[in-house]
PDB file of C-alpha atoms and ligand atoms in Angstrom:
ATOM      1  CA  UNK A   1     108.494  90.996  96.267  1.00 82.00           C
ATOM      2  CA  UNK A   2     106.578  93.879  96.472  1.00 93.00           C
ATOM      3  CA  UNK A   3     104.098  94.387  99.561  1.00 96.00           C
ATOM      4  CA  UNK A   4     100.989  95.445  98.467  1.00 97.00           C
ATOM      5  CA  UNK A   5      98.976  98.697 100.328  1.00 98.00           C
ATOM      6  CA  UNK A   6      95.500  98.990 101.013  1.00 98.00           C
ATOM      7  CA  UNK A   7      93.747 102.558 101.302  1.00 98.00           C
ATOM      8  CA  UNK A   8      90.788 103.019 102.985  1.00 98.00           C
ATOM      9  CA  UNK A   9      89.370 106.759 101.232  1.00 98.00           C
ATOM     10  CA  UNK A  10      86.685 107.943 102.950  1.00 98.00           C
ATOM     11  CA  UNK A  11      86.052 110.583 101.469  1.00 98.00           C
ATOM     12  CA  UNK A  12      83.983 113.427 103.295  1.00 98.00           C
ATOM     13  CA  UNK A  13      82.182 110.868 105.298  1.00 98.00           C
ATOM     14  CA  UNK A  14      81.745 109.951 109.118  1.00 94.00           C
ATOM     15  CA  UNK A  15      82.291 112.634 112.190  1.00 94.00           C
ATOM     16  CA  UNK A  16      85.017 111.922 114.172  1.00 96.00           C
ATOM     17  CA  UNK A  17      82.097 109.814 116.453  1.00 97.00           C
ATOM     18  CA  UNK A  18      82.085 107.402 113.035  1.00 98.00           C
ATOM     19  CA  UNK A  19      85.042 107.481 112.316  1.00 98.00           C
ATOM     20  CA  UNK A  20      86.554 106.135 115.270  1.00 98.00           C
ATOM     21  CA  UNK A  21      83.914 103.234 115.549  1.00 98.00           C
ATOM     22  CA  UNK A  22      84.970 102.606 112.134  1.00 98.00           C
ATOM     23  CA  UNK A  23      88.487 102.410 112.572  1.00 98.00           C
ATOM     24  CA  UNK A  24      88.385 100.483 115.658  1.00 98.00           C
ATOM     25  CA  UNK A  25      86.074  97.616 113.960  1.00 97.00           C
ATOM     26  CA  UNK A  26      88.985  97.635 111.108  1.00 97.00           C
ATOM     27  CA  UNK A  27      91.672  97.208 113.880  1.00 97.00           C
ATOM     28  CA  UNK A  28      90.067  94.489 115.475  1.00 96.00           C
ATOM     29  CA  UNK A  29      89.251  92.626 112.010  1.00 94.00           C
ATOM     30  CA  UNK A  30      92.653  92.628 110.725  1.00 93.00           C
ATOM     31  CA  UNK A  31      93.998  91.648 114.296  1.00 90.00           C
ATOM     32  CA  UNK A  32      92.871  87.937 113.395  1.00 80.00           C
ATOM     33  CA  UNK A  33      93.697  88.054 109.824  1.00 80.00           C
ATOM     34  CA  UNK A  34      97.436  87.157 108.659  1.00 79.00           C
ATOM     35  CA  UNK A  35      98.875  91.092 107.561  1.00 81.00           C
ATOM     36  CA  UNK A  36      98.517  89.846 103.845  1.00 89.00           C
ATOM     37  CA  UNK A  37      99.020  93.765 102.645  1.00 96.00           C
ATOM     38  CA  UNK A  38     100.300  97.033 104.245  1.00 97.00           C
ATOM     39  CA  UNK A  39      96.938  98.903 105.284  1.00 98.00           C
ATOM     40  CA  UNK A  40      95.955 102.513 106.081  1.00 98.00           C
ATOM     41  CA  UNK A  41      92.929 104.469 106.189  1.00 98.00           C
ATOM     42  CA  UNK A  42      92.444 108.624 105.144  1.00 98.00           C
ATOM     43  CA  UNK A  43      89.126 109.741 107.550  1.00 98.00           C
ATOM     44  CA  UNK A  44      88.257 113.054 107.010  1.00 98.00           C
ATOM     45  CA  UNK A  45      90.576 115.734 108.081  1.00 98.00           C
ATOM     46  CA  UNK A  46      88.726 116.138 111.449  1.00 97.00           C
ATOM     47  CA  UNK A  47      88.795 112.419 112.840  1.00 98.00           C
ATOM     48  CA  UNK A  48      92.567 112.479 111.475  1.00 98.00           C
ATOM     49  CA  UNK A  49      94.307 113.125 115.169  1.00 98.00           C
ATOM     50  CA  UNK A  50      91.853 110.650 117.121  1.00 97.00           C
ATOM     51  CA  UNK A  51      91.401 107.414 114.130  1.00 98.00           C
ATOM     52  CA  UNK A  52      95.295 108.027 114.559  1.00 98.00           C
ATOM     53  CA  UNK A  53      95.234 107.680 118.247  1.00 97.00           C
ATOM     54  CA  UNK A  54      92.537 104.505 117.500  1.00 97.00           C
ATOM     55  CA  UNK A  55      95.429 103.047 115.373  1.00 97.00           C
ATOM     56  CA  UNK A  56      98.422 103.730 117.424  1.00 94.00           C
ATOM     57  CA  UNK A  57      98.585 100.047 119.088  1.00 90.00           C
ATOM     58  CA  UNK A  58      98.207  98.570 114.764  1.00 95.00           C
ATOM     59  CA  UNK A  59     100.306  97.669 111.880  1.00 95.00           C
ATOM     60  CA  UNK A  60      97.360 100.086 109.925  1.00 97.00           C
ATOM     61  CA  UNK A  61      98.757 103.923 108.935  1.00 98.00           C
ATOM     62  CA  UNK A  62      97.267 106.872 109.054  1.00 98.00           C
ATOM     63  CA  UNK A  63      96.414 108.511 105.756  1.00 98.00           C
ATOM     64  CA  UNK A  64      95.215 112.385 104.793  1.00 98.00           C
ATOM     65  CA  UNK A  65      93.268 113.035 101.795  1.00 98.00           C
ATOM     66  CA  UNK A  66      94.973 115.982 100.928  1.00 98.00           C
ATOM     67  CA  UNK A  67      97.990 118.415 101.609  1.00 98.00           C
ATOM     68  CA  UNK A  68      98.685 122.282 100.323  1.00 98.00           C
ATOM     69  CA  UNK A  69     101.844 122.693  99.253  1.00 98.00           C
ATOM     70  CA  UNK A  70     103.159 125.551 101.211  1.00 98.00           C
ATOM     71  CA  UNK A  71     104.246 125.190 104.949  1.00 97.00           C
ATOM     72  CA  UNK A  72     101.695 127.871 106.300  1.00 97.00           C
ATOM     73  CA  UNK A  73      99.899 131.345 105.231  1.00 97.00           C
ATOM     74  CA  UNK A  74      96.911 132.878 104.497  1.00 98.00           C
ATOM     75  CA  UNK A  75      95.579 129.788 102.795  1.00 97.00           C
ATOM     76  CA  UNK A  76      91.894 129.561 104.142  1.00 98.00           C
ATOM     77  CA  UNK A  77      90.697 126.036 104.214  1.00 96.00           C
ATOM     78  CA  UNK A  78      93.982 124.344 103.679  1.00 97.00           C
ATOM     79  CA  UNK A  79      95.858 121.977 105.326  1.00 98.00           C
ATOM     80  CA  UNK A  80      99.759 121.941 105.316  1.00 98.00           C
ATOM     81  CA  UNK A  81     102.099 118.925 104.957  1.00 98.00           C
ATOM     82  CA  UNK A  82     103.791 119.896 108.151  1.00 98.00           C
ATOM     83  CA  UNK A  83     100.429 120.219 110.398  1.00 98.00           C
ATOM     84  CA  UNK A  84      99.830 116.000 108.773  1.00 98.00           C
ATOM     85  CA  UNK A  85     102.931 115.005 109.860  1.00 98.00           C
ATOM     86  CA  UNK A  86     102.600 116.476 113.532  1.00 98.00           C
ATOM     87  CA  UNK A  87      99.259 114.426 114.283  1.00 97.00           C
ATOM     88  CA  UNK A  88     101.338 110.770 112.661  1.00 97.00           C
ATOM     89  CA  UNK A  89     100.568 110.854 109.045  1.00 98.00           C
ATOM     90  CA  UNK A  90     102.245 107.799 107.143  1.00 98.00           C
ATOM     91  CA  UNK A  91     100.476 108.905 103.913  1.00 98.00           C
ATOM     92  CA  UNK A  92      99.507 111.638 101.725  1.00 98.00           C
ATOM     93  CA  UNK A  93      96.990 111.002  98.813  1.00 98.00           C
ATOM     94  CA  UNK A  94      97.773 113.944  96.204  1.00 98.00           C
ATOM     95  CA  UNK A  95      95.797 114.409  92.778  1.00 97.00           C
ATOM     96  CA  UNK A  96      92.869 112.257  93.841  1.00 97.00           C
ATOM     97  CA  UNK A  97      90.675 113.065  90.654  1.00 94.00           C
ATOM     98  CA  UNK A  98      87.989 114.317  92.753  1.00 95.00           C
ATOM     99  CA  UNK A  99      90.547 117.072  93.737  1.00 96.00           C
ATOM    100  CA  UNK A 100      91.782 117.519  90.139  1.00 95.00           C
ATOM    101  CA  UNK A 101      87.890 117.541  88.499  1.00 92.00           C
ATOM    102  CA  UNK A 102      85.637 119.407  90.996  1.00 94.00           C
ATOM    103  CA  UNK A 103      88.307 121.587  92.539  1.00 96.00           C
ATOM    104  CA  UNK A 104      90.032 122.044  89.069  1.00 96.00           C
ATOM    105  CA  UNK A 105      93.363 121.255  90.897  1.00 96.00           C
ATOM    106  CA  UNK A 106      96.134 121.384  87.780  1.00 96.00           C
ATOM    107  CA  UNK A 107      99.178 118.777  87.048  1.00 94.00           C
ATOM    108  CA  UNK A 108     101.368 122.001  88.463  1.00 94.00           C
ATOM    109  CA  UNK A 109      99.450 122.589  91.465  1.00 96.00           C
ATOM    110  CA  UNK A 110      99.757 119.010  92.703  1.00 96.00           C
ATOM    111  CA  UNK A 111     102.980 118.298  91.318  1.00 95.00           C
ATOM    112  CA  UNK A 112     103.906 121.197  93.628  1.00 96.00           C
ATOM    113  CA  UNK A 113     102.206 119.112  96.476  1.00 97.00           C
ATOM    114  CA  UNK A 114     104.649 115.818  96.380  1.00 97.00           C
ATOM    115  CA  UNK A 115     107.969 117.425  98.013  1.00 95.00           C
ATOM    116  CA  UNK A 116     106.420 119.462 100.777  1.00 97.00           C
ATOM    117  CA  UNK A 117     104.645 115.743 102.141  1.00 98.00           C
ATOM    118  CA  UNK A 118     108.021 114.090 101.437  1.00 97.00           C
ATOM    119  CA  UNK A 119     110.140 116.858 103.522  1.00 97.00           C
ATOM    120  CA  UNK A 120     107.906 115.709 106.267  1.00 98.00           C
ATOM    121  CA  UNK A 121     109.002 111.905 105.777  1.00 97.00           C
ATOM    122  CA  UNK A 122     105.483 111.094 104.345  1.00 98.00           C
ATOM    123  CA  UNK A 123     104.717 109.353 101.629  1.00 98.00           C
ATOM    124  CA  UNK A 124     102.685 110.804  98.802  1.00 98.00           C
ATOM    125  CA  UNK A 125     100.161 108.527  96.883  1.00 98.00           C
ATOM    126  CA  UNK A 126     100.060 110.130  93.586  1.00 98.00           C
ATOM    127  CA  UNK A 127      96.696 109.510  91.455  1.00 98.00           C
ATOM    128  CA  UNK A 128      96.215 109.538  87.938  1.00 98.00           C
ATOM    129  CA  UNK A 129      93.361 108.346  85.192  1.00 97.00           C
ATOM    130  CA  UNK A 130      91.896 109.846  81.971  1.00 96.00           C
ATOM    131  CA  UNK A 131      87.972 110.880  82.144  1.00 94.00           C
ATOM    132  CA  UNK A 132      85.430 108.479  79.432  1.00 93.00           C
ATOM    133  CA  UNK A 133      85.811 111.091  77.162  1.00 93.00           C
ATOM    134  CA  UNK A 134      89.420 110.948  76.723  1.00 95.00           C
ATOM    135  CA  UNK A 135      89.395 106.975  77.204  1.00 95.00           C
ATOM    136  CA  UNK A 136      86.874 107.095  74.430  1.00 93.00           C
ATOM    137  CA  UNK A 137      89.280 109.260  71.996  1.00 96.00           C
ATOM    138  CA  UNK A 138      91.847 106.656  73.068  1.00 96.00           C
ATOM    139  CA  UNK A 139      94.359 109.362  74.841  1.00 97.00           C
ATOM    140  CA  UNK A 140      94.395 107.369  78.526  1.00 97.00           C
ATOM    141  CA  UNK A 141      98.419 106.818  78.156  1.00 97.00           C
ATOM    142  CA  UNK A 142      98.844 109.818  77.079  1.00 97.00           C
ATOM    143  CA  UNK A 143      97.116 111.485  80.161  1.00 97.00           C
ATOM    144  CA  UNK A 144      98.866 109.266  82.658  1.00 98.00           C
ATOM    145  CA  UNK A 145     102.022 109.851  81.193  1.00 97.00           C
ATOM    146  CA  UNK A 146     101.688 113.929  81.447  1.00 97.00           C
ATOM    147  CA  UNK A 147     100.420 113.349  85.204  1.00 97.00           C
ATOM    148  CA  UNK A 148     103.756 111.913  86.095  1.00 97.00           C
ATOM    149  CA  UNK A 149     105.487 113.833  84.149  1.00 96.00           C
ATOM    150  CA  UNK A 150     104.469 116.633  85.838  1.00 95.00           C
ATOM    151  CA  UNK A 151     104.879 115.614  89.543  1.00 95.00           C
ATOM    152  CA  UNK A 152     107.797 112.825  88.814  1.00 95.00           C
ATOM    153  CA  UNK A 153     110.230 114.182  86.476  1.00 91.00           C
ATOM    154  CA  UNK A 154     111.565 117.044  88.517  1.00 84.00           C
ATOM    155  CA  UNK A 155     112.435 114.764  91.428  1.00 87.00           C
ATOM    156  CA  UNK A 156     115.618 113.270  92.534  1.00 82.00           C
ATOM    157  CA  UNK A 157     115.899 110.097  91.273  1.00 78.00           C
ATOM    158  CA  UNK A 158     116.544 108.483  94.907  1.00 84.00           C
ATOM    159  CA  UNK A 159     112.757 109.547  96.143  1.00 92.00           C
ATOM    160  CA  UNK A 160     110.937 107.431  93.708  1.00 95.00           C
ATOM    161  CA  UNK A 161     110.805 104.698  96.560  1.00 93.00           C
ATOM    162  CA  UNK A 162     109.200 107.003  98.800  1.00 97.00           C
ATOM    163  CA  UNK A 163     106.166 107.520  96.618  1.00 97.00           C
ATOM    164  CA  UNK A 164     103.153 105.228  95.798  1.00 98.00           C
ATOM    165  CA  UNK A 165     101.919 105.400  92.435  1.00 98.00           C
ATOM    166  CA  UNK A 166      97.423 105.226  92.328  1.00 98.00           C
ATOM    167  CA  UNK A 167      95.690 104.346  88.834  1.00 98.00           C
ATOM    168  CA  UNK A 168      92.260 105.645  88.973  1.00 96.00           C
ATOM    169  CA  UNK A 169      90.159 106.395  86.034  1.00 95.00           C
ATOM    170  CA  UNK A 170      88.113 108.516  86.812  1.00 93.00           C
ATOM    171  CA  UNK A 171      85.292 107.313  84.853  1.00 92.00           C
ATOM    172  CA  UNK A 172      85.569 104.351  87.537  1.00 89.00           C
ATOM    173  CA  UNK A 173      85.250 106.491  90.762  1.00 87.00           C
ATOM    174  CA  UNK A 174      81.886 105.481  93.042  1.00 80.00           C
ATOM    175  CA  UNK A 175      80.241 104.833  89.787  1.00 83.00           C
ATOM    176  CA  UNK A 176      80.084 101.168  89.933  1.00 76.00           C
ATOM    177  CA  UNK A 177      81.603 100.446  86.770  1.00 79.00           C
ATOM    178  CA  UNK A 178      85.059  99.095  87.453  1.00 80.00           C
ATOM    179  CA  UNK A 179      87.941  98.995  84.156  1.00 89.00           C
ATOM    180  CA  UNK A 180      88.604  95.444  83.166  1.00 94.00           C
ATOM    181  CA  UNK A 181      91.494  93.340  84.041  1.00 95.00           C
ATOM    182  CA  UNK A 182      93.244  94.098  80.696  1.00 96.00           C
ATOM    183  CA  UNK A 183      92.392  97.961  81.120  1.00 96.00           C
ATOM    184  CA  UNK A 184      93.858  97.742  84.377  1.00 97.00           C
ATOM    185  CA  UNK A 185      96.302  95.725  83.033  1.00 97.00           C
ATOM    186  CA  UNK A 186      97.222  97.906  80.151  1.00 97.00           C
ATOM    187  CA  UNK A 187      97.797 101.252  82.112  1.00 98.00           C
ATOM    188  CA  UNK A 188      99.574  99.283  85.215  1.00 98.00           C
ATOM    189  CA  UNK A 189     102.048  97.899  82.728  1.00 98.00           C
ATOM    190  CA  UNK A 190     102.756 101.361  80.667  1.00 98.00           C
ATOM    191  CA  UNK A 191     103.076 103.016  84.336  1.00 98.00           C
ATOM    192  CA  UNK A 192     105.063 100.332  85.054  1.00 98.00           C
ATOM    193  CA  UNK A 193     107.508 100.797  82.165  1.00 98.00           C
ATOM    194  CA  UNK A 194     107.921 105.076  82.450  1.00 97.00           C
ATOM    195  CA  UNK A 195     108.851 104.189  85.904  1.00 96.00           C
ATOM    196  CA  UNK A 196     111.383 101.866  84.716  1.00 96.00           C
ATOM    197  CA  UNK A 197     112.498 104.176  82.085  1.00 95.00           C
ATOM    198  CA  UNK A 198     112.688 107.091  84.230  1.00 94.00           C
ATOM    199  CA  UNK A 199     114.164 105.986  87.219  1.00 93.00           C
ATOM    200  CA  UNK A 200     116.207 102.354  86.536  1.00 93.00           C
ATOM    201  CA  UNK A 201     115.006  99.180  86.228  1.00 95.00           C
ATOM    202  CA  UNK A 202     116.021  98.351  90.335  1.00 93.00           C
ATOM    203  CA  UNK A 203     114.294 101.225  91.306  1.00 94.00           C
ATOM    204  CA  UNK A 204     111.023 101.293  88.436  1.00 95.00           C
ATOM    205  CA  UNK A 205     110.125  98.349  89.393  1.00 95.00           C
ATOM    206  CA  UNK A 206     110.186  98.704  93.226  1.00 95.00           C
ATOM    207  CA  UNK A 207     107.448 101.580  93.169  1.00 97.00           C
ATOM    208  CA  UNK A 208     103.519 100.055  93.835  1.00 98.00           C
ATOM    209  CA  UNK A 209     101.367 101.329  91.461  1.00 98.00           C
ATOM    210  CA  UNK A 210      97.645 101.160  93.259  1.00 98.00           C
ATOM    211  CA  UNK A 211      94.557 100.628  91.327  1.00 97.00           C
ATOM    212  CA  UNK A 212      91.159 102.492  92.478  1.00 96.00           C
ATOM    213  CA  UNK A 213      87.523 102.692  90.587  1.00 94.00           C
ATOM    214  CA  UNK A 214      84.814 100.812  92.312  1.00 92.00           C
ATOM    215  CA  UNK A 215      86.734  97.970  93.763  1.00 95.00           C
ATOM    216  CA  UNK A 216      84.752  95.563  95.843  1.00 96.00           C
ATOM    217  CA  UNK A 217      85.241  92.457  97.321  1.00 97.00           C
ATOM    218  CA  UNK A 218      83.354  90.846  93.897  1.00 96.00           C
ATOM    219  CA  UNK A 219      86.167  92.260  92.186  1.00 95.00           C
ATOM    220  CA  UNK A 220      88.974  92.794  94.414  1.00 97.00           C
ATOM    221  CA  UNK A 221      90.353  88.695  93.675  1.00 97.00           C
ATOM    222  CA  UNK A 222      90.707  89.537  89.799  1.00 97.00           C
ATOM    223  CA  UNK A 223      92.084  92.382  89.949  1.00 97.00           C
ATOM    224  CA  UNK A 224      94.970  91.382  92.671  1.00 97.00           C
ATOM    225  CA  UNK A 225      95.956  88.908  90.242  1.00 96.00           C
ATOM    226  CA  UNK A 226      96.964  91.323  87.793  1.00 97.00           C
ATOM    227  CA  UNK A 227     100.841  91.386  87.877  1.00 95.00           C
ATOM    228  CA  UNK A 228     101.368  94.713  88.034  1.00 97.00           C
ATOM    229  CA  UNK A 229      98.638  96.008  90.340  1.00 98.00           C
ATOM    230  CA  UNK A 230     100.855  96.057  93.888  1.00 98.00           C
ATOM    231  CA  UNK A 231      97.606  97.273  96.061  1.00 98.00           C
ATOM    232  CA  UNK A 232      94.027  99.027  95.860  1.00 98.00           C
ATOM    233  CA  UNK A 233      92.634 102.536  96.908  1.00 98.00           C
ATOM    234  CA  UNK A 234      89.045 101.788  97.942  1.00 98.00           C
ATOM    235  CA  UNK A 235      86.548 104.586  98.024  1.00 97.00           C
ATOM    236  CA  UNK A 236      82.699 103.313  99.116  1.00 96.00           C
ATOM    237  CA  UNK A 237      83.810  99.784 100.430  1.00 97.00           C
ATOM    238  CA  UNK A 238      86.068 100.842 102.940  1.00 98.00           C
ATOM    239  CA  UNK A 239      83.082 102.128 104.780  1.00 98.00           C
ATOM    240  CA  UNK A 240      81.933  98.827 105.514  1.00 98.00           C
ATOM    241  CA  UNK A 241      84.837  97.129 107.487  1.00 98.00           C
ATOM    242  CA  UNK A 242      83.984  93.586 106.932  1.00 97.00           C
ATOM    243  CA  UNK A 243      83.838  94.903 102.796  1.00 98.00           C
ATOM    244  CA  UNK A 244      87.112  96.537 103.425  1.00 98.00           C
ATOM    245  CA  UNK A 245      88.940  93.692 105.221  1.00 96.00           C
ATOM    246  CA  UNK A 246      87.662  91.147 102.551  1.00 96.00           C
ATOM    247  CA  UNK A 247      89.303  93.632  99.669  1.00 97.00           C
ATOM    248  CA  UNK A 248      92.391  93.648 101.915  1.00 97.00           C
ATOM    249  CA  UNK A 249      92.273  89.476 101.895  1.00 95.00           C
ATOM    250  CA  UNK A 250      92.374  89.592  97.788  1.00 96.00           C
ATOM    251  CA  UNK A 251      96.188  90.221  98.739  1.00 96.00           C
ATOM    252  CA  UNK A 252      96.632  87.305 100.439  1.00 91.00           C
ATOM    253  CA  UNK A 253      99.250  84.648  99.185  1.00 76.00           C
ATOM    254  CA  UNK A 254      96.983  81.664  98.140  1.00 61.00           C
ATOM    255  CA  UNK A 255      94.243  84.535  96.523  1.00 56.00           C
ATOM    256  CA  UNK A 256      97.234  85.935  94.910  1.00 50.00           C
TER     257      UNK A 256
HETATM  258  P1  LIG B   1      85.414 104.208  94.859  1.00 57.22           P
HETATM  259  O1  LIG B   1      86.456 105.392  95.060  1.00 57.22           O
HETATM  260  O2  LIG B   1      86.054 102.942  95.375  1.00 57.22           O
HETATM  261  O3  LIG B   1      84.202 104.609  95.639  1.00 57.22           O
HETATM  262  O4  LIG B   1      85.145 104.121  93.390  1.00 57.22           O
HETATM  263  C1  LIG B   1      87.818 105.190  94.827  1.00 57.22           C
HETATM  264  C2  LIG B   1      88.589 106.453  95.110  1.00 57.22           C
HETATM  265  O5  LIG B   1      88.047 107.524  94.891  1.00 57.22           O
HETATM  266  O6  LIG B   1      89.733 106.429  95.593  1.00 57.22           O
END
């Protein structure tokens, strides 16, 4: 059985003030709850060291939004996979489509992103999705598959447990408007089965593939069900801790 994750994104929002009141309130939530799903949370890149310091006595991990793929250099603005795993990073998200639509990050540039965060023993959580427009010309497997293709196929077959897989179309991000179940359902399965294909049935079916667009606690129940979605990354609701430790709950056996 697969045990599902739970990331809080939040984005470019909070101080490090915020974001340690936040993380503290998710702490001491969860501490009642039975752990029903692996949890982290990815503050911004300045409240990284101290919410990790505010999570050291948890179960939850520390996430980063982002890595650059080369160690150090004259790379203004950047943050190195190295410098994350220094201050505790347990997670890297790579290829959020915010990074690959208003920073025009390419496949190639984050596909060079997923080895430097797994030299440092991190995990990457690698995002794909297909905008409306190519949803609407009916091209969404066809986009996913080229994502992975571009950050999975050079790797060593033996990493493919190390990585976490995020469906996210991007048409779903803080807009409101979640895919359905069988959307969700469609593109978890066909991820599902390249990973299988690619790397071994053991192995392919091992990996969590995370789903992320909008979820909510309205929604979160229904879309846990779905076989093949193995956790959630959660954008505006994990801002609100009691909204993000009622997504967290959808995991939970009997909700399950
Ligand atoms: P959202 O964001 O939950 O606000 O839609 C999800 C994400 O960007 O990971």
């Amino acid at each position: 059985m697969i045990t599902p994750l739970v990331v809080g994104n939040w984005k470019m929002n909070g101080g490090q003030a915020a974001s340690i009141q936040l993380a503290r309130q998710i702490v001491r939530l969860l501490k009642n709850q039975p752990m029903c799903a692996e949890v982290a949370l990815a503050p911004p890149f300045t409240a990284l060291a101290s919410v990790g310091q505010a999570l050291r006595q948890s179960a939850i991990k520390l996430a980063a939004q982002n890595s650059h793929w080369a160690e150090s250099g004259a790379f203004t603005g950047e943050v190195s996979a190295p410098m994350l795993g220094e201050i505790g990073c347990h997670y890297v998200i790579l290829g959020h489509s915010e990074r690959r639509h208003v920073f025009h990050e390419s496949d190639a540039m984050i596909a060079r992103k997923v080895a430097p965060v797994l030299a440092q023993s991190m995990r990457p959580i690698y995002c794909v999705g297909e905008t409306l427009s190519e949803r609407r010309r009916k091209k969404t497997l066809n986009i996913v598959t080229a994502q992975l293709d571009a950050a999975l196929k050079g790797l060593a077959k033996g990493v493919i447990d190390k990585i976490e897989i995020a469906y996210e179309p991007v048409w779903a991000i803080g807009t409101g408007q979640n895919a359905t179940p069988e959307q969700v359902d469609q593109v978890h399965s066909s991820i599902r089965a390249y990973l299988k294909n690619s790397f071994g049935d053991s192995k392919g079916k091992a990996v969590r593939i995370l789903y992320g667009g909008s979820v909510k606690p309205e929604n979160a129940s229904i879309l846990a069900a779905i076989d093949e979605v193995n956790g959630f990354l959660v954008g505006g609701a994990s801002l609100n801790a009691e909204s993000f430790i009622s997504i967290v709950q959808a995991f939970a056996p009997a909700a399950k």
